Amino acid sequence: MNPPDEFAQALAEAAPRLGAFGRNIQWYHTVTSTNDVAARLAEQGADAGVVIVADAQTAGRGRHGRTWASPAGAGLYVSTILRPPGEHVRLVPIAAGVAVAEGVEASTGLAPALKWPNDVYVGSRKLAGILAEGGTSPNGRAHAVLGFGINVLPAAYPPDVAARATSLETELGRRVDRGLVLACCLRALASRYADLCDGRVADVIAAWRGRAATTLGRQVEWTSEGAMQRGVAENIDADGALVVRTDGAVVRVSSGEVRWI
Ligand code: BTN
């Protein structure tokens, strides 16, 4: 389906600046997960930039096997297909975090912060999350399915989510135009994806660092080979790995879950 009126005007106005992300935007009432729909299309050879948006997800998923609560009309649930140059594929989650934060700021005036790799926070509460999943297209080339979820209304989240999450309307105390937020996020994604494809990797990393001031310099914990490690998060490197200073060394954390303490 084409996006409903709530989205159509903002998307039409933004279309000239959405690049590939404005050519084929498909809207669904309810899906299991927009990442499932995008992955199926990618496996059938769909173009990079196809965008899947759903009003609700019945099996929305987050990182580390978590579920992503996706009540109807309460958030933005969006996925797209990317085929970045191989050398920059590891930076997709970093670039996507920057883009979602920039899209939220452009559409609402809120200035979200980022926690590695790409959790989008307002203060101490999570506003949005990003899930990048890899796959192979029919021509044998790798693709990434990139999904993002943004909480828009404070509605109907399970109690454990409600306690550590926030939403745009909670933060702003007013109604939010989901179409405008979506259009601004896709526009920012088009711009940051172009940065990756054209080799402007340093710009992406600098933008990420600019939004991570409150989390860099903080103590973190993570598990490596079954043992709990602890250190101070100092930076991210050119591959998007978190650089952490421990008692005796500086180590790179490139996957897994990091807890901020
Ligand atoms: C996280 O922070 O754990 C990542 C959450 C990602 C949620 C989005 S909603 C759209 C897309 N479809 C999914 O099933 N997950 C992502």
XYZ file of C-alpha atoms and ligand atoms in Angstrom:
277
model
C 0.000 0.000 0.000
C 0.982 3.620 -0.407
C 1.506 5.526 2.863
C -1.706 7.016 4.331
C -2.422 10.779 4.265
C -0.730 11.234 7.657
C 2.579 10.424 5.930
C 1.953 11.276 2.302
C 2.359 15.053 2.391
C 5.601 15.122 4.391
C 7.082 12.357 2.221
C 6.049 14.123 -0.992
C 7.629 17.395 0.178
C 10.857 15.647 1.176
C 11.001 13.414 -1.933
C 13.608 15.469 -3.854
C 16.053 15.004 -0.955
C 15.380 11.353 -0.159
C 17.374 9.916 -3.071
C 16.878 6.155 -3.337
C 14.915 6.182 -0.054
C 12.063 8.141 -1.661
C 11.431 5.943 -4.708
C 9.569 2.988 -3.254
C 7.992 3.478 0.185
C 5.612 0.638 1.080
C 3.179 0.980 3.966
C 1.556 -1.919 5.839
C -1.068 -1.980 8.607
C 0.493 -4.916 10.475
C 3.527 -7.112 9.805
C 5.524 -9.521 11.923
C 8.585 -7.276 11.585
C 9.393 -4.694 8.932
C 12.887 -6.274 8.868
C 11.253 -9.577 7.770
C 9.473 -7.858 4.886
C 12.603 -5.973 3.796
C 14.760 -9.131 4.080
C 12.343 -11.073 1.855
C 12.444 -8.305 -0.742
C 16.249 -8.089 -0.582
C 16.527 -11.856 -1.103
C 14.322 -11.467 -4.188
C 16.713 -8.819 -5.522
C 14.837 -5.614 -4.589
C 16.726 -2.351 -5.051
C 18.640 -0.730 -2.221
C 16.544 2.046 -0.707
C 13.157 0.276 -0.693
C 11.450 1.437 2.525
C 8.948 -0.641 4.505
C 6.812 1.157 7.104
C 4.217 -0.523 9.314
C 1.620 0.849 11.709
C 2.148 -2.163 14.008
C 4.454 -5.180 14.336
C 3.405 -8.461 15.939
C 6.995 -9.733 16.336
C 9.116 -6.586 16.363
C 12.653 -7.465 17.406
C 15.543 -5.603 18.923
C 19.234 -6.266 19.362
C 20.473 -9.215 21.438
C 17.292 -11.243 20.829
C 15.018 -8.790 22.599
C 11.505 -7.948 21.459
C 10.613 -4.426 20.332
C 7.168 -3.409 21.567
C 5.307 -2.124 18.509
C 1.727 -1.133 19.383
C -0.433 0.157 16.516
C 0.023 3.847 15.816
C 2.346 4.404 18.785
C 5.670 4.466 16.982
C 7.511 4.475 13.718
C 8.542 0.984 12.596
C 10.690 1.255 9.488
C 13.151 -0.910 7.543
C 15.174 -0.446 4.408
C 17.727 -2.311 2.300
C 21.313 -1.068 2.001
C 24.176 -2.291 -0.158
C 27.140 -0.267 1.099
C 30.681 -0.720 -0.216
C 32.247 -3.723 1.541
C 34.933 -1.754 3.358
C 32.348 0.422 5.138
C 29.702 -2.157 5.976
C 30.746 -2.217 9.640
C 29.873 1.462 9.924
C 26.238 1.020 8.868
C 24.965 0.812 12.482
C 26.959 3.918 13.442
C 25.763 5.927 10.421
C 22.171 4.812 11.049
C 22.286 5.949 14.683
C 23.530 9.359 13.600
C 20.825 9.604 10.918
C 17.949 8.717 13.253
C 19.172 11.202 15.876
C 19.540 13.897 13.197
C 16.104 13.122 11.746
C 14.495 13.371 15.191
C 16.255 16.676 15.821
C 15.299 18.149 12.447
C 11.629 17.215 12.870
C 11.109 17.973 16.576
C 13.952 20.146 17.908
C 14.914 17.488 20.477
C 18.666 16.764 20.397
C 19.048 13.035 21.164
C 22.289 11.475 22.372
C 23.801 8.179 21.192
C 24.989 5.201 23.209
C 27.265 2.773 21.395
C 26.580 1.586 18.890
C 23.276 3.249 18.092
C 20.789 3.484 20.942
C 19.065 6.857 20.726
C 18.483 8.477 24.098
C 16.855 11.574 25.539
C 18.380 12.051 28.968
C 18.483 8.629 30.653
C 15.625 7.142 28.646
C 15.700 5.331 25.329
C 13.735 6.925 22.500
C 14.697 4.810 19.501
C 16.629 1.710 18.527
C 18.232 0.336 15.404
C 18.662 -3.234 14.199
C 20.976 -3.997 11.267
C 20.841 -7.559 9.896
C 22.997 -8.965 7.100
C 21.954 -11.142 4.171
C 22.869 -12.147 0.634
C 21.089 -10.939 -2.496
C 20.468 -13.209 -5.533
C 23.587 -11.837 -7.289
C 25.697 -13.045 -4.357
C 26.321 -9.532 -3.082
C 25.889 -8.798 0.608
C 23.149 -6.469 1.782
C 22.112 -5.054 5.119
C 18.529 -4.741 6.277
C 18.385 -1.708 8.476
C 15.403 -1.298 10.798
C 14.660 1.559 13.140
C 11.945 2.002 15.702
C 11.072 5.360 17.263
C 8.653 5.673 20.181
C 6.189 8.419 19.295
C 3.360 8.016 21.837
C 3.681 6.886 25.465
C 1.016 4.246 24.770
C 0.658 0.642 25.865
C 4.299 -0.348 26.341
C 4.928 -3.317 28.663
C 5.851 -2.075 32.183
C 9.558 -3.013 31.856
C 9.831 -1.002 28.623
C 7.795 1.920 29.967
C 10.189 2.257 32.928
C 13.297 2.898 30.842
C 11.863 4.287 27.609
C 10.542 7.622 26.508
C 8.601 8.848 23.507
C 8.578 11.983 21.400
C 5.195 13.100 22.710
C 6.265 12.512 26.322
C 9.345 14.674 25.815
C 7.639 17.422 23.841
C 4.240 17.518 25.572
C 2.477 17.921 22.238
C 1.240 15.928 19.255
C 3.928 14.812 16.857
C 3.558 14.421 13.105
C 4.832 10.896 12.371
C 5.059 11.682 8.666
C 7.426 14.571 9.279
C 9.619 12.497 11.617
C 9.785 9.696 9.050
C 10.592 12.093 6.207
C 13.373 13.788 8.209
C 14.872 10.435 9.274
C 14.887 9.142 5.683
C 16.446 12.388 4.515
C 19.184 12.136 7.153
C 19.683 8.461 6.271
C 20.061 9.347 2.583
C 22.721 11.883 3.512
C 24.674 9.672 5.957
C 24.454 6.652 3.622
C 25.888 8.828 0.839
C 28.705 9.769 3.237
C 29.524 6.063 3.663
C 29.243 5.229 -0.025
C 31.422 8.221 -1.019
C 34.077 7.533 1.627
C 33.282 10.452 3.991
C 33.701 8.082 6.900
C 35.403 10.668 9.118
C 32.314 12.917 8.910
C 30.078 10.075 10.090
C 32.366 9.237 12.987
C 32.700 12.879 14.014
C 28.908 13.262 13.992
C 28.552 10.137 16.157
C 31.150 11.414 18.641
C 29.358 14.767 18.760
C 26.258 13.018 20.089
C 28.081 10.689 22.485
C 29.590 13.268 24.826
C 27.479 12.073 27.763
C 28.418 8.412 27.315
C 32.096 8.620 26.366
C 34.213 8.910 29.498
C 31.787 6.670 31.435
C 32.379 3.238 32.997
C 31.143 0.298 30.950
C 30.871 -3.466 31.500
C 30.779 -6.204 28.891
C 31.368 -9.931 28.644
C 34.321 -11.294 26.697
C 34.997 -15.044 26.436
C 32.713 -15.655 29.400
C 34.424 -13.143 31.702
C 32.996 -9.796 32.792
C 35.239 -6.898 31.759
C 35.100 -3.324 32.951
C 36.654 -0.074 31.749
C 36.074 3.493 30.635
C 34.610 4.068 27.153
C 36.952 6.492 25.433
C 36.019 6.684 21.782
C 34.972 4.785 18.690
C 37.532 3.856 16.069
C 37.355 4.099 12.286
C 35.477 0.767 12.102
C 32.887 1.855 14.662
C 34.275 -0.358 17.457
C 34.099 1.017 21.003
C 37.553 1.813 22.396
C 37.699 1.092 26.131
C 40.526 1.752 28.612
C 40.776 -1.046 31.169
C 43.225 -1.328 34.084
C 46.023 -2.612 31.933
C 45.178 -1.930 28.313
C 43.126 -0.248 25.666
C 40.731 -2.739 24.061
C 38.319 -2.668 21.128
C 34.791 -3.908 21.680
C 33.209 -4.589 18.318
C 30.167 -6.694 19.159
C 28.049 -7.847 22.037
C 26.238 -5.872 24.668
C 27.834 -3.093 26.657
C 26.273 -1.938 29.942
C 26.822 1.666 31.093
C 27.364 1.904 34.829
C 17.097 -2.174 19.658
O 17.309 -1.092 20.203
O 17.200 -3.239 20.296
C 16.752 -2.220 18.200
C 15.283 -2.016 17.953
C 14.911 -2.019 16.486
C 13.424 -1.938 16.269
C 13.064 -1.761 14.832
S 11.327 -1.429 14.592
C 11.523 -1.645 12.886
C 12.438 -2.828 12.683
N 11.691 -4.060 12.745
C 12.030 -4.799 13.796
O 11.544 -5.910 14.083
N 13.006 -4.195 14.485
C 13.371 -2.921 13.903
